[in-house]
Amino acid sequence: MHRRWRRHTKVISSSSKLALGLEMHYEKKKKKTMTATNTTPADIEKMARENAVVIFSQSTCCLCHAVKRLFSGMGVSPMVHELDEHPKGKHLYRALMRLVMTTATTAAATGSAAAVPVVFIGGNLVGGIDAVLASHINGTLTPILKQAGAIWL
């Protein structure tokens, strides 16, 4: 940050600047702001491969809480990215929605469903709460979790 001093009176020493009535003006350099184009669906996929189960969530969402409880009840320790607490949360959310809407299999399934939670298992997009609960009810969730190495039963 640059500091520029404007004189109103003659300066005798640097310690007496405030006593002599000098105003301090700060020039802020332009900072490069992050745009939504900086976070791509490829970045989301990279984050999804960091752990066997990755959940993109919001801390105040009851559906997100239900998915996290389901996985913890099954003995799974998912990596949870809380989008409302993440510094790049808005950009991650936009990239996540682009990824979900471009995936043909989940676009039809998530039509009017909630935007979060979004669950990845073994680096593959499973979908939202409706897809996770459907696979849990029909018994296909446990084999997917075993294959991804999330549970060892």
CSV table of N, CA and C in Angstrom, one decimal:
chain,number,residue,atom,x,y,z
A,1,MET,N,0.8,-1.1,0.0
A,1,MET,CA,0.0,0.0,0.0
A,1,MET,C,0.9,1.2,0.0
A,2,HIS,N,0.7,2.1,-0.9
A,2,HIS,CA,1.4,3.4,-0.9
A,2,HIS,C,0.8,4.4,0.0
A,3,ARG,N,1.7,5.2,0.6
A,3,ARG,CA,1.2,6.3,1.5
A,3,ARG,C,1.7,7.6,0.9
A,4,ARG,N,0.8,8.5,0.8
A,4,ARG,CA,1.2,9.8,0.3
A,4,ARG,C,0.8,10.8,1.3
A,5,TRP,N,1.7,11.7,1.6
A,5,TRP,CA,1.5,12.7,2.6
A,5,TRP,C,1.2,14.0,1.9
A,6,ARG,N,0.2,14.7,2.4
A,6,ARG,CA,-0.1,16.0,1.9
A,6,ARG,C,0.2,17.0,3.0
A,7,ARG,N,1.0,18.0,2.7
A,7,ARG,CA,1.4,19.0,3.7
A,7,ARG,C,0.4,20.1,3.9
A,8,HIS,N,0.0,20.3,5.1
A,8,HIS,CA,-0.7,21.5,5.4
A,8,HIS,C,0.2,22.5,6.2
A,9,THR,N,1.1,21.9,6.9
A,9,THR,CA,2.1,22.7,7.6
A,9,THR,C,3.5,22.1,7.3
A,10,LYS,N,4.5,22.8,7.7
A,10,LYS,CA,5.9,22.3,7.5
A,10,LYS,C,6.2,21.2,8.5
A,11,VAL,N,6.8,20.1,7.9
A,11,VAL,CA,7.1,19.0,8.8
A,11,VAL,C,8.5,19.1,9.4
A,12,ILE,N,8.6,18.9,10.6
A,12,ILE,CA,9.9,19.0,11.3
A,12,ILE,C,10.5,17.6,11.5
A,13,SER,N,9.7,16.7,12.0
A,13,SER,CA,10.2,15.3,12.1
A,13,SER,C,9.0,14.4,11.8
A,14,SER,N,9.4,13.1,11.5
A,14,SER,CA,8.3,12.1,11.2
A,14,SER,C,7.4,11.8,12.4
A,15,SER,N,7.9,12.0,13.6
A,15,SER,CA,7.1,11.6,14.8
A,15,SER,C,6.1,12.7,15.0
A,16,SER,N,6.3,13.9,14.5
A,16,SER,CA,5.3,15.0,14.8
A,16,SER,C,4.4,15.2,13.6
A,17,LYS,N,4.3,14.3,12.7
A,17,LYS,CA,3.4,14.4,11.5
A,17,LYS,C,2.0,14.6,11.9
A,18,LEU,N,1.5,13.8,12.8
A,18,LEU,CA,0.1,13.9,13.2
A,18,LEU,C,-0.2,15.2,14.0
A,19,ALA,N,0.8,15.6,14.8
A,19,ALA,CA,0.7,16.8,15.7
A,19,ALA,C,0.7,18.0,14.8
A,20,LEU,N,1.3,18.0,13.6
A,20,LEU,CA,1.4,19.1,12.8
A,20,LEU,C,0.2,19.2,11.8
A,21,GLY,N,-0.7,18.3,11.8
A,21,GLY,CA,-1.9,18.4,11.0
A,21,GLY,C,-1.8,17.8,9.6
A,22,LEU,N,-1.0,16.8,9.4
A,22,LEU,CA,-0.8,16.2,8.1
A,22,LEU,C,-1.9,15.2,7.9
A,23,GLU,N,-2.4,15.1,6.7
A,23,GLU,CA,-3.4,14.1,6.4
A,23,GLU,C,-2.7,13.0,5.7
A,24,MET,N,-3.1,11.8,6.0
A,24,MET,CA,-2.6,10.6,5.3
A,24,MET,C,-3.6,10.1,4.4
A,25,HIS,N,-3.2,9.9,3.1
A,25,HIS,CA,-4.1,9.4,2.1
A,25,HIS,C,-3.5,8.1,1.6
A,26,TYR,N,-4.3,7.1,1.5
A,26,TYR,CA,-3.9,5.8,1.1
A,26,TYR,C,-4.4,5.6,-0.3
A,27,GLU,N,-3.4,5.1,-1.1
A,27,GLU,CA,-3.8,4.7,-2.5
A,27,GLU,C,-3.8,3.2,-2.5
A,28,LYS,N,-4.9,2.6,-2.8
A,28,LYS,CA,-5.0,1.2,-2.8
A,28,LYS,C,-4.7,0.7,-4.3
A,29,LYS,N,-3.8,-0.2,-4.4
A,29,LYS,CA,-3.6,-0.8,-5.7
A,29,LYS,C,-4.7,-1.7,-6.1
A,30,LYS,N,-5.0,-1.7,-7.3
A,30,LYS,CA,-6.1,-2.6,-7.8
A,30,LYS,C,-5.7,-4.0,-7.6
A,31,LYS,N,-6.5,-4.7,-6.9
A,31,LYS,CA,-6.3,-6.1,-6.7
A,31,LYS,C,-7.0,-6.9,-7.8
A,32,LYS,N,-6.4,-8.0,-8.2
A,32,LYS,CA,-7.0,-8.9,-9.1
A,32,LYS,C,-8.2,-9.6,-8.4
A,33,THR,N,-9.4,-9.4,-8.9
A,33,THR,CA,-10.5,-10.0,-8.3
A,33,THR,C,-10.8,-11.4,-9.0
A,34,MET,N,-11.2,-12.3,-8.2
A,34,MET,CA,-11.5,-13.6,-8.8
A,34,MET,C,-12.9,-13.6,-9.4
A,35,THR,N,-12.9,-14.1,-10.6
A,35,THR,CA,-14.2,-14.2,-11.4
A,35,THR,C,-14.6,-15.6,-11.4
A,36,ALA,N,-15.8,-15.8,-11.8
A,36,ALA,CA,-16.4,-17.1,-11.9
A,36,ALA,C,-15.6,-18.0,-13.0
A,37,THR,N,-15.0,-17.3,-13.9
A,37,THR,CA,-14.3,-18.1,-14.9
A,37,THR,C,-13.0,-18.7,-14.4
A,38,ASN,N,-12.5,-18.2,-13.2
A,38,ASN,CA,-11.3,-18.7,-12.6
A,38,ASN,C,-11.6,-20.1,-12.0
A,39,THR,N,-12.8,-20.3,-11.5
A,39,THR,CA,-13.2,-21.6,-11.0
A,39,THR,C,-14.0,-22.4,-12.0
A,40,THR,N,-13.4,-23.5,-12.5
A,40,THR,CA,-14.0,-24.2,-13.6
A,40,THR,C,-14.6,-25.5,-13.1
A,41,PRO,N,-15.4,-26.2,-13.9
A,41,PRO,CA,-15.9,-27.5,-13.5
A,41,PRO,C,-14.7,-28.5,-13.3
A,42,ALA,N,-13.6,-28.3,-14.0
A,42,ALA,CA,-12.4,-29.1,-13.8
A,42,ALA,C,-11.8,-29.0,-12.4
A,43,ASP,N,-11.9,-27.8,-11.9
A,43,ASP,CA,-11.5,-27.5,-10.5
A,43,ASP,C,-12.4,-28.3,-9.5
A,44,ILE,N,-13.6,-28.3,-9.8
A,44,ILE,CA,-14.6,-29.0,-8.9
A,44,ILE,C,-14.3,-30.5,-9.0
A,45,GLU,N,-14.0,-31.1,-10.2
A,45,GLU,CA,-13.7,-32.5,-10.3
A,45,GLU,C,-12.4,-32.8,-9.6
A,46,LYS,N,-11.4,-31.9,-9.7
A,46,LYS,CA,-10.1,-32.1,-8.9
A,46,LYS,C,-10.4,-32.2,-7.4
A,47,MET,N,-11.2,-31.3,-6.9
A,47,MET,CA,-11.6,-31.3,-5.5
A,47,MET,C,-12.3,-32.6,-5.2
A,48,ALA,N,-13.2,-33.1,-6.1
A,48,ALA,CA,-13.9,-34.3,-5.8
A,48,ALA,C,-13.1,-35.5,-5.8
A,49,ARG,N,-11.9,-35.5,-6.4
A,49,ARG,CA,-11.0,-36.6,-6.3
A,49,ARG,C,-10.1,-36.7,-5.1
A,50,GLU,N,-10.2,-35.6,-4.3
A,50,GLU,CA,-9.3,-35.5,-3.1
A,50,GLU,C,-9.7,-36.5,-2.0
A,51,ASN,N,-10.9,-37.0,-2.0
A,51,ASN,CA,-11.4,-38.0,-1.0
A,51,ASN,C,-12.3,-38.9,-1.6
A,52,ALA,N,-12.6,-40.1,-0.9
A,52,ALA,CA,-13.5,-41.1,-1.4
A,52,ALA,C,-14.9,-40.5,-1.6
A,53,VAL,N,-15.4,-39.7,-0.6
A,53,VAL,CA,-16.7,-39.1,-0.6
A,53,VAL,C,-16.5,-37.6,-0.4
A,54,VAL,N,-17.0,-36.8,-1.3
A,54,VAL,CA,-16.9,-35.3,-1.2
A,54,VAL,C,-18.3,-34.8,-1.3
A,55,ILE,N,-18.7,-33.9,-0.4
A,55,ILE,CA,-20.0,-33.3,-0.4
A,55,ILE,C,-19.8,-31.8,-0.5
A,56,PHE,N,-20.5,-31.1,-1.4
A,56,PHE,CA,-20.5,-29.7,-1.5
A,56,PHE,C,-21.8,-29.3,-0.9
A,57,SER,N,-21.8,-28.5,0.1
A,57,SER,CA,-22.9,-28.2,1.0
A,57,SER,C,-23.0,-26.8,1.4
A,58,GLN,N,-24.1,-26.4,2.1
A,58,GLN,CA,-24.2,-25.2,2.8
A,58,GLN,C,-24.5,-25.5,4.3
A,59,SER,N,-23.9,-24.7,5.2
A,59,SER,CA,-24.0,-25.0,6.6
A,59,SER,C,-25.4,-24.9,7.1
A,60,THR,N,-26.2,-24.1,6.5
A,60,THR,CA,-27.6,-23.9,7.0
A,60,THR,C,-28.7,-24.7,6.3
A,61,CYS,N,-28.3,-25.6,5.4
A,61,CYS,CA,-29.2,-26.3,4.6
A,61,CYS,C,-29.6,-27.6,5.3
A,62,CYS,N,-30.9,-27.8,5.5
A,62,CYS,CA,-31.3,-29.1,6.2
A,62,CYS,C,-31.1,-30.3,5.4
A,63,LEU,N,-31.2,-30.2,4.0
A,63,LEU,CA,-31.0,-31.3,3.2
A,63,LEU,C,-29.5,-31.8,3.2
A,64,CYS,N,-28.6,-30.8,3.3
A,64,CYS,CA,-27.2,-31.0,3.4
A,64,CYS,C,-26.9,-31.7,4.7
A,65,HIS,N,-27.5,-31.3,5.7
A,65,HIS,CA,-27.4,-31.9,7.0
A,65,HIS,C,-27.8,-33.4,7.0
A,66,ALA,N,-28.9,-33.6,6.3
A,66,ALA,CA,-29.4,-35.0,6.2
A,66,ALA,C,-28.5,-35.9,5.5
A,67,VAL,N,-27.9,-35.4,4.4
A,67,VAL,CA,-26.9,-36.2,3.7
A,67,VAL,C,-25.7,-36.5,4.5
A,68,LYS,N,-25.2,-35.5,5.2
A,68,LYS,CA,-24.0,-35.7,6.0
A,68,LYS,C,-24.3,-36.7,7.2
A,69,ARG,N,-25.5,-36.6,7.7
A,69,ARG,CA,-25.8,-37.6,8.8
A,69,ARG,C,-26.0,-39.0,8.2
A,70,LEU,N,-26.5,-39.1,7.0
A,70,LEU,CA,-26.6,-40.4,6.4
A,70,LEU,C,-25.3,-41.1,6.2
A,71,PHE,N,-24.3,-40.3,5.7
A,71,PHE,CA,-23.0,-40.9,5.5
A,71,PHE,C,-22.3,-41.1,6.8
A,72,SER,N,-22.4,-40.3,7.8
A,72,SER,CA,-21.7,-40.5,9.1
A,72,SER,C,-22.4,-41.7,9.8
A,73,GLY,N,-23.7,-41.9,9.6
A,73,GLY,CA,-24.3,-43.1,10.1
A,73,GLY,C,-23.9,-44.4,9.5
A,74,MET,N,-23.4,-44.3,8.3
A,74,MET,CA,-22.9,-45.5,7.6
A,74,MET,C,-21.4,-45.7,7.8
A,75,GLY,N,-20.8,-44.8,8.6
A,75,GLY,CA,-19.4,-45.0,9.0
A,75,GLY,C,-18.5,-44.3,7.9
A,76,VAL,N,-19.0,-43.4,7.1
A,76,VAL,CA,-18.2,-42.7,6.1
A,76,VAL,C,-17.8,-41.4,6.7
A,77,SER,N,-16.5,-41.0,6.4
A,77,SER,CA,-16.0,-39.7,6.8
A,77,SER,C,-15.8,-38.9,5.5
A,78,PRO,N,-16.9,-38.2,5.1
A,78,PRO,CA,-16.8,-37.4,3.8
A,78,PRO,C,-16.0,-36.1,4.0
A,79,MET,N,-15.4,-35.6,2.9
A,79,MET,CA,-14.8,-34.3,2.9
A,79,MET,C,-16.0,-33.4,2.6
A,80,VAL,N,-16.2,-32.4,3.4
A,80,VAL,CA,-17.4,-31.5,3.2
A,80,VAL,C,-16.8,-30.1,2.9
A,81,HIS,N,-17.3,-29.6,1.8
A,81,HIS,CA,-16.9,-28.2,1.4
A,81,HIS,C,-18.2,-27.3,1.6
A,82,GLU,N,-18.2,-26.5,2.7
A,82,GLU,CA,-19.3,-25.7,3.0
A,82,GLU,C,-19.2,-24.4,2.1
A,83,LEU,N,-20.0,-24.3,1.1
A,83,LEU,CA,-19.9,-23.2,0.2
A,83,LEU,C,-20.1,-21.8,0.8
A,84,ASP,N,-21.0,-21.7,1.8
A,84,ASP,CA,-21.2,-20.4,2.4
A,84,ASP,C,-20.1,-20.0,3.3
A,85,GLU,N,-19.2,-20.9,3.7
A,85,GLU,CA,-18.1,-20.6,4.6
A,85,GLU,C,-16.8,-20.5,3.8
A,86,HIS,N,-16.8,-21.0,2.6
A,86,HIS,CA,-15.5,-21.1,1.8
A,86,HIS,C,-15.3,-19.7,1.2
A,87,PRO,N,-14.0,-19.2,1.1
A,87,PRO,CA,-13.7,-17.9,0.6
A,87,PRO,C,-14.1,-17.8,-0.9
A,88,LYS,N,-14.1,-18.9,-1.6
A,88,LYS,CA,-14.4,-18.9,-3.1
A,88,LYS,C,-15.8,-19.6,-3.3
A,89,GLY,N,-16.6,-19.6,-2.2
A,89,GLY,CA,-17.9,-20.3,-2.3
A,89,GLY,C,-18.8,-19.9,-3.4
A,90,LYS,N,-19.0,-18.7,-3.7
A,90,LYS,CA,-19.9,-18.3,-4.8
A,90,LYS,C,-19.4,-18.8,-6.1
A,91,HIS,N,-18.1,-18.7,-6.3
A,91,HIS,CA,-17.5,-19.1,-7.6
A,91,HIS,C,-17.6,-20.7,-7.7
A,92,LEU,N,-17.3,-21.3,-6.6
A,92,LEU,CA,-17.4,-22.8,-6.6
A,92,LEU,C,-18.9,-23.2,-6.9
A,93,TYR,N,-19.8,-22.5,-6.3
A,93,TYR,CA,-21.2,-22.8,-6.5
A,93,TYR,C,-21.6,-22.7,-8.0
A,94,ARG,N,-21.1,-21.6,-8.6
A,94,ARG,CA,-21.4,-21.4,-10.1
A,94,ARG,C,-20.8,-22.5,-10.9
A,95,ALA,N,-19.6,-22.8,-10.6
A,95,ALA,CA,-18.9,-23.9,-11.4
A,95,ALA,C,-19.5,-25.2,-11.1
A,96,LEU,N,-20.0,-25.5,-9.9
A,96,LEU,CA,-20.7,-26.7,-9.5
A,96,LEU,C,-22.0,-26.8,-10.3
A,97,MET,N,-22.7,-25.8,-10.4
A,97,MET,CA,-24.0,-25.8,-11.1
A,97,MET,C,-23.8,-26.0,-12.6
A,98,ARG,N,-22.7,-25.4,-13.2
A,98,ARG,CA,-22.4,-25.7,-14.6
A,98,ARG,C,-22.1,-27.2,-14.8
A,99,LEU,N,-21.3,-27.7,-13.9
A,99,LEU,CA,-21.0,-29.1,-14.0
A,99,LEU,C,-22.2,-30.0,-13.8
A,100,VAL,N,-23.1,-29.7,-12.9
A,100,VAL,CA,-24.2,-30.6,-12.7
A,100,VAL,C,-25.2,-30.5,-13.9
A,101,MET,N,-25.3,-29.3,-14.4
A,101,MET,CA,-26.3,-29.1,-15.6
A,101,MET,C,-25.7,-29.6,-16.9
A,102,THR,N,-24.4,-29.7,-17.0
A,102,THR,CA,-23.8,-30.3,-18.2
A,102,THR,C,-23.7,-31.8,-18.2
A,103,THR,N,-23.9,-32.4,-17.0
A,103,THR,CA,-23.8,-33.8,-16.9
A,103,THR,C,-25.2,-34.4,-17.3
A,104,ALA,N,-25.3,-35.1,-18.4
A,104,ALA,CA,-26.6,-35.5,-19.0
A,104,ALA,C,-27.4,-36.3,-18.0
A,105,THR,N,-26.8,-37.2,-17.3
A,105,THR,CA,-27.5,-38.1,-16.4
A,105,THR,C,-28.1,-37.4,-15.2
A,106,THR,N,-27.4,-36.4,-14.7
A,106,THR,CA,-28.0,-35.8,-13.5
A,106,THR,C,-28.8,-34.6,-13.9
A,107,ALA,N,-28.7,-34.0,-15.1
A,107,ALA,CA,-29.5,-32.8,-15.4
A,107,ALA,C,-31.0,-33.2,-15.4
A,108,ALA,N,-31.3,-34.3,-15.9
A,108,ALA,CA,-32.7,-34.7,-16.0
A,108,ALA,C,-33.2,-35.1,-14.6
A,109,ALA,N,-32.3,-35.7,-13.8
A,109,ALA,CA,-32.7,-36.1,-12.4
A,109,ALA,C,-32.9,-35.0,-11.5
A,110,THR,N,-32.1,-33.9,-11.6
A,110,THR,CA,-32.1,-32.8,-10.7
A,110,THR,C,-33.0,-31.7,-11.1
A,111,GLY,N,-33.7,-31.8,-12.2
A,111,GLY,CA,-34.6,-30.8,-12.7
A,111,GLY,C,-34.9,-29.6,-11.8
A,112,SER,N,-35.8,-29.8,-10.9
A,112,SER,CA,-36.2,-28.8,-10.0
A,112,SER,C,-35.8,-29.1,-8.5
A,113,ALA,N,-34.8,-30.0,-8.4
A,113,ALA,CA,-34.4,-30.3,-7.1
A,113,ALA,C,-33.5,-29.2,-6.5
A,114,ALA,N,-33.1,-29.4,-5.2
A,114,ALA,CA,-32.3,-28.4,-4.6
A,114,ALA,C,-30.9,-28.3,-5.2
A,115,ALA,N,-30.3,-27.2,-5.1
A,115,ALA,CA,-29.0,-27.0,-5.8
A,115,ALA,C,-27.9,-27.7,-4.9
A,116,VAL,N,-28.0,-27.7,-3.7
A,116,VAL,CA,-27.0,-28.4,-2.8
A,116,VAL,C,-27.9,-29.3,-1.9
A,117,PRO,N,-27.3,-30.4,-1.4
A,117,PRO,CA,-26.0,-30.9,-1.6
A,117,PRO,C,-25.7,-31.5,-2.9
A,118,VAL,N,-24.4,-31.5,-3.2
A,118,VAL,CA,-24.0,-32.3,-4.4
A,118,VAL,C,-22.9,-33.2,-3.9
A,119,VAL,N,-23.1,-34.5,-4.3
A,119,VAL,CA,-22.2,-35.6,-3.7
A,119,VAL,C,-21.4,-36.2,-4.8
A,120,PHE,N,-20.1,-36.4,-4.5
A,120,PHE,CA,-19.2,-37.1,-5.4
A,120,PHE,C,-18.7,-38.4,-4.6
A,121,ILE,N,-18.7,-39.5,-5.2
A,121,ILE,CA,-18.2,-40.7,-4.6
A,121,ILE,C,-17.2,-41.3,-5.6
A,122,GLY,N,-16.0,-41.5,-5.1
A,122,GLY,CA,-14.9,-42.0,-5.9
A,122,GLY,C,-14.6,-41.1,-7.1
A,123,GLY,N,-14.8,-39.8,-6.9
A,123,GLY,CA,-14.5,-38.9,-8.0
A,123,GLY,C,-15.6,-38.7,-9.0
A,124,ASN,N,-16.6,-39.5,-8.9
A,124,ASN,CA,-17.8,-39.5,-9.8
A,124,ASN,C,-19.0,-38.8,-9.2
A,125,LEU,N,-19.6,-38.0,-10.0
A,125,LEU,CA,-20.8,-37.2,-9.6
A,125,LEU,C,-21.9,-38.2,-9.4
A,126,VAL,N,-22.5,-38.2,-8.2
A,126,VAL,CA,-23.6,-39.0,-7.9
A,126,VAL,C,-24.9,-38.2,-8.1
A,127,GLY,N,-24.9,-37.0,-7.5
A,127,GLY,CA,-26.0,-36.1,-7.7
A,127,GLY,C,-26.3,-35.4,-6.4
A,128,GLY,N,-27.6,-35.0,-6.2
A,128,GLY,CA,-28.1,-34.4,-5.0
A,128,GLY,C,-28.7,-35.4,-4.1
A,129,ILE,N,-29.4,-34.8,-3.1
A,129,ILE,CA,-30.0,-35.7,-2.1
A,129,ILE,C,-30.9,-36.7,-2.6
A,130,ASP,N,-31.7,-36.4,-3.7
A,130,ASP,CA,-32.6,-37.3,-4.3
A,130,ASP,C,-31.9,-38.6,-4.9
A,131,ALA,N,-30.8,-38.3,-5.5
A,131,ALA,CA,-30.0,-39.5,-6.1
A,131,ALA,C,-29.4,-40.3,-5.0
A,132,VAL,N,-28.9,-39.6,-4.0
A,132,VAL,CA,-28.2,-40.4,-2.9
A,132,VAL,C,-29.2,-41.2,-2.1
A,133,LEU,N,-30.4,-40.6,-1.8
A,133,LEU,CA,-31.4,-41.4,-1.1
A,133,LEU,C,-32.0,-42.5,-1.9
A,134,ALA,N,-32.2,-42.3,-3.2
A,134,ALA,CA,-32.7,-43.3,-4.1
A,134,ALA,C,-31.7,-44.5,-4.2
A,135,SER,N,-30.4,-44.2,-4.3
A,135,SER,CA,-29.4,-45.3,-4.3
A,135,SER,C,-29.3,-46.0,-2.9
A,136,HIS,N,-29.5,-45.3,-1.9
A,136,HIS,CA,-29.5,-45.9,-0.5
A,136,HIS,C,-30.7,-46.8,-0.3
A,137,ILE,N,-31.9,-46.3,-0.8
A,137,ILE,CA,-33.1,-47.2,-0.6
A,137,ILE,C,-33.0,-48.4,-1.5
A,138,ASN,N,-32.5,-48.3,-2.7
A,138,ASN,CA,-32.5,-49.5,-3.6
A,138,ASN,C,-31.3,-50.4,-3.4
A,139,GLY,N,-30.4,-50.0,-2.4
A,139,GLY,CA,-29.3,-50.8,-2.0
A,139,GLY,C,-28.0,-50.7,-2.9
A,140,THR,N,-27.9,-49.7,-3.7
A,140,THR,CA,-26.7,-49.6,-4.6
A,140,THR,C,-25.7,-48.6,-4.0
A,141,LEU,N,-26.0,-47.9,-2.9
A,141,LEU,CA,-25.1,-46.9,-2.3
A,141,LEU,C,-24.0,-47.6,-1.6
A,142,THR,N,-24.2,-48.7,-0.9
A,142,THR,CA,-23.2,-49.4,-0.1
A,142,THR,C,-22.1,-50.0,-1.0
A,143,PRO,N,-22.5,-50.7,-2.1
A,143,PRO,CA,-21.5,-51.2,-3.0
A,143,PRO,C,-20.6,-50.0,-3.7
A,144,ILE,N,-21.3,-48.9,-4.0
A,144,ILE,CA,-20.5,-47.8,-4.6
A,144,ILE,C,-19.5,-47.3,-3.5
A,145,LEU,N,-19.9,-47.2,-2.3
A,145,LEU,CA,-19.0,-46.7,-1.2
A,145,LEU,C,-17.9,-47.7,-1.0
A,146,LYS,N,-18.2,-49.0,-1.0
A,146,LYS,CA,-17.1,-50.0,-0.9
A,146,LYS,C,-16.1,-49.9,-2.0
A,147,GLN,N,-16.6,-49.8,-3.2
A,147,GLN,CA,-15.7,-49.7,-4.4
A,147,GLN,C,-14.8,-48.4,-4.3
A,148,ALA,N,-15.3,-47.4,-3.8
A,148,ALA,CA,-14.6,-46.1,-3.7
A,148,ALA,C,-13.6,-46.2,-2.5
A,149,GLY,N,-13.8,-47.1,-1.6
A,149,GLY,CA,-12.9,-47.3,-0.5
A,149,GLY,C,-13.3,-46.4,0.7
A,150,ALA,N,-14.6,-46.0,0.7
A,150,ALA,CA,-15.1,-45.2,1.8
A,150,ALA,C,-15.5,-46.0,3.0
A,151,ILE,N,-15.9,-47.2,2.8
A,151,ILE,CA,-16.2,-48.1,3.9
A,151,ILE,C,-15.6,-49.5,3.6
A,152,TRP,N,-15.4,-50.3,4.7
A,152,TRP,CA,-14.7,-51.5,4.5
A,152,TRP,C,-15.5,-52.7,4.9
A,153,LEU,N,-16.8,-52.6,4.9
A,153,LEU,CA,-17.6,-53.8,5.4
A,153,LEU,C,-17.7,-54.8,4.3
